[in-house]
Structure formats: structure tokens, C-alpha cells
């Protein structure tokens, strides 16, 4: 429910209109988690939401933690700031968190791959309905390509984040940790239509450097680790804990 209104027959736009509102006001959501039998009520105070593409931290003085939340216009610039801090701190290892990253601009995933993988490496191949292929390669600026790295993925990692995870796995044999990714292997183009409307058209499929087409099957992690609702509610993160354990082994 949103407030007291059932959402079962709502469109997404109708739901969004109800959830959004004046800054500082409250909205009550009733949600049902997957595989749960009981609903949960959440009260949210409306506010302006400014989501940064890149979140950066040091889990330990020599281990950089970089979380990508999306691949937007400013992602490459924000990531370059994280690169500078990682290098200046003398970090010996990196945890890259792509969990719940729904994707975004394909070219931005290539930009990020160019910072993490040596120049000239294949990132992704696009193939249209005629079989014509176009390959995209890393372009340089690979300041982090020599540092050990592990990557976190889950069911919410989709599209451009899967492109990056697949490239790191295939080009650098990077260990992927977490749960199987979403499985979106299509390239889409947004076309404006009359009446302030638009449509997304699928124009190609994409393949990882090793030629994997991941549509509807996702990318399987090398190390599968669950993160349960109980973990989340008690501020535990066994997936991140496993990533820390593995990256520490790599930098010994």
C-alpha cells in the first residue's frame, strides 16, 4: 500500500505520483518482501534525493572501497576522484561494489573499465539483428589496473554494471562475490515521440569479452554469499566481509 491505497492495480507512474510529495511531509508504505509472509510498514519523510554515482571509503588504510550506484553523466568524473584518492593513499587493494546498480550509459561502463583494465582490452561487443558486431575497448588512464581487485554483485546488478563485472572477470580474472546478477544483455535507444512521450527500442545485444550472452541468465559469482533480510536489519554484510577476506589474501 501507499498510505491506505492498495498498489496491486496501480501503474508505476500512479505509484510514483502518490509517493512523491512536498518536502518534509510523511508517506507510509506497506511492503511485502520476497519469500516473506508478513508485510512491513515503513514511514518515510519526503526530501530531495541527491544520489551520487560513486561512494568512496577506506575499509582499512590500504584497502579502498568504491561503490558505484549507477552509470550516469558524472560517473566517470566522480570515479576519477576516487582513483586519485586510492593512488594518493597508497592503497594495495580495491573492493568494487556493484550491488543494486541498475546500469545506465554503456559508454560510462567502458570509461570505468578503462581505469581498471589495461589499455586496448576488449570490454564489450555489441551485435545487431543482422549479426554485425562492434567491439568497444579500454581507452587508457588505467591507474588501477595493477592493483588487486574483487567485485561485489547481486540480483540488482544489471546492464552496464554487468558489462563492467564481465569485463573484469574475463580480462583480469577478477573474483566476483555475492549473488547472480540480473541478466540484462540488451542495448536500448530512447526515442522521443510526439505528445511528450518516448519509447525505448532494443537495437542490439551485448556480449562479454569471452563471448557470453547473459540475457535472462545473469553472471554467476565465483564465490556465492547470501545477504538475508535479517542480516540487513541487523547491519551485517557477509558479502562485504567475504570480499574483505579475499582481498586481504591477495595483498599479503
PDB file of C-alpha atoms in Angstrom:
ATOM      1  CA  UNK A   1       0.000   0.000   0.000  1.00  0.00           C
ATOM      2  CA  UNK A   2       0.877   3.664  -0.349  1.00  0.00           C
ATOM      3  CA  UNK A   3      -0.884   5.300   2.539  1.00  0.00           C
ATOM      4  CA  UNK A   4      -4.165   3.385   2.620  1.00  0.00           C
ATOM      5  CA  UNK A   5      -4.320   2.686  -1.117  1.00  0.00           C
ATOM      6  CA  UNK A   6      -3.583  -0.771  -2.496  1.00  0.00           C
ATOM      7  CA  UNK A   7      -0.966  -0.805  -5.257  1.00  0.00           C
ATOM      8  CA  UNK A   8      -1.989  -4.048  -6.992  1.00  0.00           C
ATOM      9  CA  UNK A   9      -3.830  -2.241  -9.805  1.00  0.00           C
ATOM     10  CA  UNK A  10      -1.609   0.868 -10.000  1.00  0.00           C
ATOM     11  CA  UNK A  11       0.723   1.786 -12.800  1.00  0.00           C
ATOM     12  CA  UNK A  12       4.281   2.758 -11.871  1.00  0.00           C
ATOM     13  CA  UNK A  13       3.526   6.399 -12.700  1.00  0.00           C
ATOM     14  CA  UNK A  14       0.463   6.392 -10.439  1.00  0.00           C
ATOM     15  CA  UNK A  15       2.511   4.912  -7.600  1.00  0.00           C
ATOM     16  CA  UNK A  16       5.292   7.473  -8.090  1.00  0.00           C
ATOM     17  CA  UNK A  17       2.775  10.340  -8.013  1.00  0.00           C
ATOM     18  CA  UNK A  18       1.471   9.104  -4.656  1.00  0.00           C
ATOM     19  CA  UNK A  19       4.897   8.503  -3.127  1.00  0.00           C
ATOM     20  CA  UNK A  20       6.279  11.859  -4.151  1.00  0.00           C
ATOM     21  CA  UNK A  21       5.125  14.972  -2.357  1.00  0.00           C
ATOM     22  CA  UNK A  22       6.078  18.125  -0.535  1.00  0.00           C
ATOM     23  CA  UNK A  23       9.468  18.108   1.204  1.00  0.00           C
ATOM     24  CA  UNK A  24       9.149  17.373   4.918  1.00  0.00           C
ATOM     25  CA  UNK A  25       5.820  15.532   4.692  1.00  0.00           C
ATOM     26  CA  UNK A  26       5.396  11.861   5.560  1.00  0.00           C
ATOM     27  CA  UNK A  27       4.368   8.934   3.374  1.00  0.00           C
ATOM     28  CA  UNK A  28       3.570   5.472   4.727  1.00  0.00           C
ATOM     29  CA  UNK A  29       4.487   2.411   2.644  1.00  0.00           C
ATOM     30  CA  UNK A  30       3.316  -1.139   3.314  1.00  0.00           C
ATOM     31  CA  UNK A  31       5.681  -3.617   1.651  1.00  0.00           C
ATOM     32  CA  UNK A  32       5.979  -7.380   1.295  1.00  0.00           C
ATOM     33  CA  UNK A  33       9.487  -8.772   0.959  1.00  0.00           C
ATOM     34  CA  UNK A  34      10.153 -11.664  -1.382  1.00  0.00           C
ATOM     35  CA  UNK A  35       9.670 -15.038   0.379  1.00  0.00           C
ATOM     36  CA  UNK A  36       8.113 -13.288   3.383  1.00  0.00           C
ATOM     37  CA  UNK A  37       4.568 -13.925   4.645  1.00  0.00           C
ATOM     38  CA  UNK A  38       4.170 -10.745   6.696  1.00  0.00           C
ATOM     39  CA  UNK A  39       4.005  -7.162   5.483  1.00  0.00           C
ATOM     40  CA  UNK A  40       6.141  -4.381   6.903  1.00  0.00           C
ATOM     41  CA  UNK A  41       5.154  -0.756   7.370  1.00  0.00           C
ATOM     42  CA  UNK A  42       7.725   1.937   6.623  1.00  0.00           C
ATOM     43  CA  UNK A  43       7.284   5.647   7.203  1.00  0.00           C
ATOM     44  CA  UNK A  44       9.363   7.989   5.056  1.00  0.00           C
ATOM     45  CA  UNK A  45       9.858  11.740   5.344  1.00  0.00           C
ATOM     46  CA  UNK A  46       9.926  13.193   1.852  1.00  0.00           C
ATOM     47  CA  UNK A  47      13.037  15.115   0.844  1.00  0.00           C
ATOM     48  CA  UNK A  48      15.124  15.941  -2.188  1.00  0.00           C
ATOM     49  CA  UNK A  49      17.173  12.883  -3.122  1.00  0.00           C
ATOM     50  CA  UNK A  50      20.632  13.540  -4.499  1.00  0.00           C
ATOM     51  CA  UNK A  51      22.257  10.228  -5.442  1.00  0.00           C
ATOM     52  CA  UNK A  52      25.973  10.279  -6.105  1.00  0.00           C
ATOM     53  CA  UNK A  53      27.227   7.794  -8.669  1.00  0.00           C
ATOM     54  CA  UNK A  54      30.305   6.934  -6.625  1.00  0.00           C
ATOM     55  CA  UNK A  55      30.693   6.350  -2.903  1.00  0.00           C
ATOM     56  CA  UNK A  56      34.238   6.023  -1.592  1.00  0.00           C
ATOM     57  CA  UNK A  57      35.776   4.882   1.672  1.00  0.00           C
ATOM     58  CA  UNK A  58      38.781   3.084   3.124  1.00  0.00           C
ATOM     59  CA  UNK A  59      37.809  -0.137   4.880  1.00  0.00           C
ATOM     60  CA  UNK A  60      41.382  -0.299   6.109  1.00  0.00           C
ATOM     61  CA  UNK A  61      44.245   2.126   5.420  1.00  0.00           C
ATOM     62  CA  UNK A  62      45.422   0.054   2.444  1.00  0.00           C
ATOM     63  CA  UNK A  63      42.046  -1.220   1.147  1.00  0.00           C
ATOM     64  CA  UNK A  64      39.884   1.151  -0.908  1.00  0.00           C
ATOM     65  CA  UNK A  65      36.128   0.591  -1.108  1.00  0.00           C
ATOM     66  CA  UNK A  66      34.387   2.028  -4.180  1.00  0.00           C
ATOM     67  CA  UNK A  67      30.627   1.665  -4.620  1.00  0.00           C
ATOM     68  CA  UNK A  68      29.035   2.525  -7.969  1.00  0.00           C
ATOM     69  CA  UNK A  69      25.303   3.186  -7.651  1.00  0.00           C
ATOM     70  CA  UNK A  70      24.656   3.924 -11.345  1.00  0.00           C
ATOM     71  CA  UNK A  71      26.368   4.829 -14.619  1.00  0.00           C
ATOM     72  CA  UNK A  72      25.328   8.434 -15.228  1.00  0.00           C
ATOM     73  CA  UNK A  73      26.716  11.557 -16.867  1.00  0.00           C
ATOM     74  CA  UNK A  74      29.019  12.374 -13.927  1.00  0.00           C
ATOM     75  CA  UNK A  75      30.092   8.836 -13.047  1.00  0.00           C
ATOM     76  CA  UNK A  76      33.476   8.894 -14.808  1.00  0.00           C
ATOM     77  CA  UNK A  77      34.423  12.227 -13.203  1.00  0.00           C
ATOM     78  CA  UNK A  78      33.379  11.036  -9.747  1.00  0.00           C
ATOM     79  CA  UNK A  79      35.244   7.772 -10.282  1.00  0.00           C
ATOM     80  CA  UNK A  80      38.410   9.660 -11.264  1.00  0.00           C
ATOM     81  CA  UNK A  81      38.267  11.427  -7.884  1.00  0.00           C
ATOM     82  CA  UNK A  82      38.097   8.016  -6.208  1.00  0.00           C
ATOM     83  CA  UNK A  83      41.039   6.856  -8.342  1.00  0.00           C
ATOM     84  CA  UNK A  84      43.116   9.846  -7.190  1.00  0.00           C
ATOM     85  CA  UNK A  85      42.355   9.167  -3.530  1.00  0.00           C
ATOM     86  CA  UNK A  86      43.109   5.457  -3.951  1.00  0.00           C
ATOM     87  CA  UNK A  87      46.503   6.187  -5.513  1.00  0.00           C
ATOM     88  CA  UNK A  88      47.461   9.011  -3.123  1.00  0.00           C
ATOM     89  CA  UNK A  89      46.652   6.827  -0.094  1.00  0.00           C
ATOM     90  CA  UNK A  90      48.931   4.089  -1.415  1.00  0.00           C
ATOM     91  CA  UNK A  91      46.149   1.514  -1.413  1.00  0.00           C
ATOM     92  CA  UNK A  92      47.179  -2.080  -2.032  1.00  0.00           C
ATOM     93  CA  UNK A  93      43.763  -3.482  -2.920  1.00  0.00           C
ATOM     94  CA  UNK A  94      40.264  -2.463  -4.050  1.00  0.00           C
ATOM     95  CA  UNK A  95      36.747  -3.680  -3.338  1.00  0.00           C
ATOM     96  CA  UNK A  96      34.394  -2.569  -6.128  1.00  0.00           C
ATOM     97  CA  UNK A  97      30.739  -2.767  -5.080  1.00  0.00           C
ATOM     98  CA  UNK A  98      28.259  -3.062  -7.972  1.00  0.00           C
ATOM     99  CA  UNK A  99      25.380  -4.420  -5.900  1.00  0.00           C
ATOM    100  CA  UNK A 100      21.960  -2.976  -6.771  1.00  0.00           C
ATOM    101  CA  UNK A 101      23.483  -0.912  -9.578  1.00  0.00           C
ATOM    102  CA  UNK A 102      20.797  -0.973 -12.311  1.00  0.00           C
ATOM    103  CA  UNK A 103      23.154   0.273 -15.030  1.00  0.00           C
ATOM    104  CA  UNK A 104      22.894   3.391 -17.163  1.00  0.00           C
ATOM    105  CA  UNK A 105      25.051   4.647 -20.009  1.00  0.00           C
ATOM    106  CA  UNK A 106      27.043   1.887 -21.697  1.00  0.00           C
ATOM    107  CA  UNK A 107      29.874   4.252 -22.619  1.00  0.00           C
ATOM    108  CA  UNK A 108      30.346   5.134 -18.951  1.00  0.00           C
ATOM    109  CA  UNK A 109      30.934   1.484 -18.100  1.00  0.00           C
ATOM    110  CA  UNK A 110      33.668   1.477 -20.757  1.00  0.00           C
ATOM    111  CA  UNK A 111      35.140   4.637 -19.161  1.00  0.00           C
ATOM    112  CA  UNK A 112      35.271   2.953 -15.754  1.00  0.00           C
ATOM    113  CA  UNK A 113      36.724  -0.238 -17.235  1.00  0.00           C
ATOM    114  CA  UNK A 114      39.453   1.910 -18.802  1.00  0.00           C
ATOM    115  CA  UNK A 115      40.600   2.939 -15.297  1.00  0.00           C
ATOM    116  CA  UNK A 116      40.704  -0.661 -14.047  1.00  0.00           C
ATOM    117  CA  UNK A 117      41.927  -2.685 -17.049  1.00  0.00           C
ATOM    118  CA  UNK A 118      44.992  -2.164 -19.240  1.00  0.00           C
ATOM    119  CA  UNK A 119      44.574  -0.091 -22.404  1.00  0.00           C
ATOM    120  CA  UNK A 120      43.367  -1.911 -25.517  1.00  0.00           C
ATOM    121  CA  UNK A 121      41.439  -4.677 -23.722  1.00  0.00           C
ATOM    122  CA  UNK A 122      38.018  -5.706 -25.032  1.00  0.00           C
ATOM    123  CA  UNK A 123      35.219  -4.516 -22.733  1.00  0.00           C
ATOM    124  CA  UNK A 124      32.049  -5.448 -24.613  1.00  0.00           C
ATOM    125  CA  UNK A 125      30.840  -6.428 -28.073  1.00  0.00           C
ATOM    126  CA  UNK A 126      27.531  -5.177 -29.485  1.00  0.00           C
ATOM    127  CA  UNK A 127      25.728  -7.311 -32.071  1.00  0.00           C
ATOM    128  CA  UNK A 128      22.677  -6.095 -34.039  1.00  0.00           C
ATOM    129  CA  UNK A 129      19.919  -8.177 -35.622  1.00  0.00           C
ATOM    130  CA  UNK A 130      21.917  -8.595 -38.833  1.00  0.00           C
ATOM    131  CA  UNK A 131      24.862 -10.121 -36.986  1.00  0.00           C
ATOM    132  CA  UNK A 132      27.021  -7.024 -37.402  1.00  0.00           C
ATOM    133  CA  UNK A 133      29.359  -6.617 -34.452  1.00  0.00           C
ATOM    134  CA  UNK A 134      31.028  -3.584 -32.901  1.00  0.00           C
ATOM    135  CA  UNK A 135      33.655  -4.041 -30.210  1.00  0.00           C
ATOM    136  CA  UNK A 136      34.478  -1.458 -27.533  1.00  0.00           C
ATOM    137  CA  UNK A 137      37.934  -1.374 -25.928  1.00  0.00           C
ATOM    138  CA  UNK A 138      39.548   0.294 -22.929  1.00  0.00           C
ATOM    139  CA  UNK A 139      40.998   3.671 -23.850  1.00  0.00           C
ATOM    140  CA  UNK A 140      43.709   4.235 -21.245  1.00  0.00           C
ATOM    141  CA  UNK A 141      44.032   6.042 -17.937  1.00  0.00           C
ATOM    142  CA  UNK A 142      44.351   2.633 -16.281  1.00  0.00           C
ATOM    143  CA  UNK A 143      45.877   3.809 -13.000  1.00  0.00           C
ATOM    144  CA  UNK A 144      44.275   0.973 -11.024  1.00  0.00           C
ATOM    145  CA  UNK A 145      44.936  -1.901 -13.422  1.00  0.00           C
ATOM    146  CA  UNK A 146      47.870  -3.214 -11.382  1.00  0.00           C
ATOM    147  CA  UNK A 147      46.051  -3.277  -8.035  1.00  0.00           C
ATOM    148  CA  UNK A 148      44.308  -6.448  -6.817  1.00  0.00           C
ATOM    149  CA  UNK A 149      40.529  -6.071  -7.000  1.00  0.00           C
ATOM    150  CA  UNK A 150      37.424  -8.035  -6.039  1.00  0.00           C
ATOM    151  CA  UNK A 151      33.887  -7.200  -7.162  1.00  0.00           C
ATOM    152  CA  UNK A 152      30.555  -7.470  -5.364  1.00  0.00           C
ATOM    153  CA  UNK A 153      27.433  -8.242  -7.427  1.00  0.00           C
ATOM    154  CA  UNK A 154      23.860  -9.295  -6.657  1.00  0.00           C
ATOM    155  CA  UNK A 155      20.418  -9.703  -8.197  1.00  0.00           C
ATOM    156  CA  UNK A 156      20.151  -5.923  -8.604  1.00  0.00           C
ATOM    157  CA  UNK A 157      23.355  -5.604 -10.655  1.00  0.00           C
ATOM    158  CA  UNK A 158      22.163  -5.077 -14.217  1.00  0.00           C
ATOM    159  CA  UNK A 159      23.128  -3.880 -17.682  1.00  0.00           C
ATOM    160  CA  UNK A 160      26.173  -1.559 -17.551  1.00  0.00           C
ATOM    161  CA  UNK A 161      27.219  -2.950 -14.162  1.00  0.00           C
ATOM    162  CA  UNK A 162      27.141  -6.457 -15.647  1.00  0.00           C
ATOM    163  CA  UNK A 163      29.248  -5.214 -18.571  1.00  0.00           C
ATOM    164  CA  UNK A 164      31.880  -3.950 -16.137  1.00  0.00           C
ATOM    165  CA  UNK A 165      31.763  -7.072 -13.960  1.00  0.00           C
ATOM    166  CA  UNK A 166      32.020  -9.307 -17.036  1.00  0.00           C
ATOM    167  CA  UNK A 167      34.964  -7.363 -18.431  1.00  0.00           C
ATOM    168  CA  UNK A 168      36.843  -7.506 -15.128  1.00  0.00           C
ATOM    169  CA  UNK A 169      36.153 -11.240 -14.842  1.00  0.00           C
ATOM    170  CA  UNK A 170      37.199 -12.041 -18.423  1.00  0.00           C
ATOM    171  CA  UNK A 171      40.109  -9.579 -18.817  1.00  0.00           C
ATOM    172  CA  UNK A 172      41.592  -9.650 -15.314  1.00  0.00           C
ATOM    173  CA  UNK A 173      40.200 -12.905 -13.890  1.00  0.00           C
ATOM    174  CA  UNK A 174      38.682 -10.794 -11.115  1.00  0.00           C
ATOM    175  CA  UNK A 175      36.811 -12.723  -8.430  1.00  0.00           C
ATOM    176  CA  UNK A 176      33.090 -11.902  -8.297  1.00  0.00           C
ATOM    177  CA  UNK A 177      31.393 -12.241  -4.900  1.00  0.00           C
ATOM    178  CA  UNK A 178      27.721 -12.245  -3.904  1.00  0.00           C
ATOM    179  CA  UNK A 179      24.704 -13.470  -5.891  1.00  0.00           C
ATOM    180  CA  UNK A 180      23.905 -13.997  -9.570  1.00  0.00           C
ATOM    181  CA  UNK A 181      23.342 -10.704 -11.415  1.00  0.00           C
ATOM    182  CA  UNK A 182      20.073  -9.627 -13.033  1.00  0.00           C
ATOM    183  CA  UNK A 183      20.746 -10.650 -16.629  1.00  0.00           C
ATOM    184  CA  UNK A 184      20.148  -7.712 -18.977  1.00  0.00           C
ATOM    185  CA  UNK A 185      22.141  -8.217 -22.156  1.00  0.00           C
ATOM    186  CA  UNK A 186      20.406  -5.738 -24.454  1.00  0.00           C
ATOM    187  CA  UNK A 187      21.354  -2.314 -25.784  1.00  0.00           C
ATOM    188  CA  UNK A 188      18.471   0.145 -25.944  1.00  0.00           C
ATOM    189  CA  UNK A 189      17.909   3.533 -27.536  1.00  0.00           C
ATOM    190  CA  UNK A 190      15.445   6.141 -26.239  1.00  0.00           C
ATOM    191  CA  UNK A 191      13.407   7.765 -28.999  1.00  0.00           C
ATOM    192  CA  UNK A 192      11.253  10.851 -28.374  1.00  0.00           C
ATOM    193  CA  UNK A 193       7.691  10.772 -29.710  1.00  0.00           C
ATOM    194  CA  UNK A 194       5.007  13.452 -30.111  1.00  0.00           C
ATOM    195  CA  UNK A 195       2.974  14.447 -27.050  1.00  0.00           C
ATOM    196  CA  UNK A 196       5.906  14.442 -24.600  1.00  0.00           C
ATOM    197  CA  UNK A 197       6.176  10.663 -24.835  1.00  0.00           C
ATOM    198  CA  UNK A 198       9.083   8.372 -25.662  1.00  0.00           C
ATOM    199  CA  UNK A 199       9.854   4.738 -26.352  1.00  0.00           C
ATOM    200  CA  UNK A 200      12.847   2.509 -25.682  1.00  0.00           C
ATOM    201  CA  UNK A 201      13.848   0.345 -28.636  1.00  0.00           C
ATOM    202  CA  UNK A 202      16.208  -2.608 -28.283  1.00  0.00           C
ATOM    203  CA  UNK A 203      18.806  -2.147 -31.026  1.00  0.00           C
ATOM    204  CA  UNK A 204      21.423  -4.772 -30.175  1.00  0.00           C
ATOM    205  CA  UNK A 205      22.578  -7.395 -27.724  1.00  0.00           C
ATOM    206  CA  UNK A 206      25.907  -7.277 -25.963  1.00  0.00           C
ATOM    207  CA  UNK A 207      28.471  -9.959 -25.206  1.00  0.00           C
ATOM    208  CA  UNK A 208      31.214 -10.139 -22.589  1.00  0.00           C
ATOM    209  CA  UNK A 209      34.849 -10.312 -23.808  1.00  0.00           C
ATOM    210  CA  UNK A 210      34.653 -14.121 -23.683  1.00  0.00           C
ATOM    211  CA  UNK A 211      31.502 -14.039 -25.838  1.00  0.00           C
ATOM    212  CA  UNK A 212      28.921 -14.721 -23.114  1.00  0.00           C
ATOM    213  CA  UNK A 213      25.370 -13.501 -23.766  1.00  0.00           C
ATOM    214  CA  UNK A 214      23.930 -13.020 -20.290  1.00  0.00           C
ATOM    215  CA  UNK A 215      20.307 -12.064 -21.102  1.00  0.00           C
ATOM    216  CA  UNK A 216      17.960 -13.600 -18.516  1.00  0.00           C
ATOM    217  CA  UNK A 217      20.730 -15.824 -17.131  1.00  0.00           C
ATOM    218  CA  UNK A 218      22.968 -13.231 -15.489  1.00  0.00           C
ATOM    219  CA  UNK A 219      26.551 -13.596 -14.347  1.00  0.00           C
ATOM    220  CA  UNK A 220      27.266 -16.162 -11.662  1.00  0.00           C
ATOM    221  CA  UNK A 221      29.620 -15.109  -8.871  1.00  0.00           C
ATOM    222  CA  UNK A 222      32.789 -17.078  -8.272  1.00  0.00           C
ATOM    223  CA  UNK A 223      32.007 -17.020  -4.550  1.00  0.00           C
ATOM    224  CA  UNK A 224      28.297 -17.124  -3.713  1.00  0.00           C
ATOM    225  CA  UNK A 225      27.321 -15.440  -0.448  1.00  0.00           C
ATOM    226  CA  UNK A 226      23.787 -14.689   0.756  1.00  0.00           C
ATOM    227  CA  UNK A 227      22.712 -11.436   2.367  1.00  0.00           C
ATOM    228  CA  UNK A 228      19.437 -12.044   4.180  1.00  0.00           C
ATOM    229  CA  UNK A 229      16.809  -9.601   5.396  1.00  0.00           C
ATOM    230  CA  UNK A 230      17.901 -10.444   8.936  1.00  0.00           C
ATOM    231  CA  UNK A 231      21.490  -9.505   8.002  1.00  0.00           C
ATOM    232  CA  UNK A 232      20.261  -6.198   6.579  1.00  0.00           C
ATOM    233  CA  UNK A 233      18.085  -5.372   9.591  1.00  0.00           C
ATOM    234  CA  UNK A 234      20.999  -6.084  11.944  1.00  0.00           C
ATOM    235  CA  UNK A 235      23.533  -4.144   9.838  1.00  0.00           C
ATOM    236  CA  UNK A 236      25.523  -7.231   8.874  1.00  0.00           C
ATOM    237  CA  UNK A 237      27.093  -7.617   5.448  1.00  0.00           C
ATOM    238  CA  UNK A 238      28.507 -11.126   4.956  1.00  0.00           C
ATOM    239  CA  UNK A 239      29.135 -10.403   1.257  1.00  0.00           C
ATOM    240  CA  UNK A 240      31.393  -7.456   2.094  1.00  0.00           C
ATOM    241  CA  UNK A 241      33.009  -9.488   4.871  1.00  0.00           C
ATOM    242  CA  UNK A 242      33.909 -12.187   2.332  1.00  0.00           C
ATOM    243  CA  UNK A 243      35.265  -9.544  -0.064  1.00  0.00           C
ATOM    244  CA  UNK A 244      37.497  -8.218   2.728  1.00  0.00           C
ATOM    245  CA  UNK A 245      38.721 -11.708   3.494  1.00  0.00           C
ATOM    246  CA  UNK A 246      39.622 -12.410  -0.148  1.00  0.00           C
ATOM    247  CA  UNK A 247      41.272  -9.056  -0.892  1.00  0.00           C
ATOM    248  CA  UNK A 248      43.419  -9.406   2.243  1.00  0.00           C
ATOM    249  CA  UNK A 249      44.630 -12.765   0.947  1.00  0.00           C
ATOM    250  CA  UNK A 250      45.511 -11.142  -2.376  1.00  0.00           C
ATOM    251  CA  UNK A 251      47.616  -8.329  -0.863  1.00  0.00           C
ATOM    252  CA  UNK A 252      49.586 -10.429   1.613  1.00  0.00           C
TER     253      UNK A 252
END
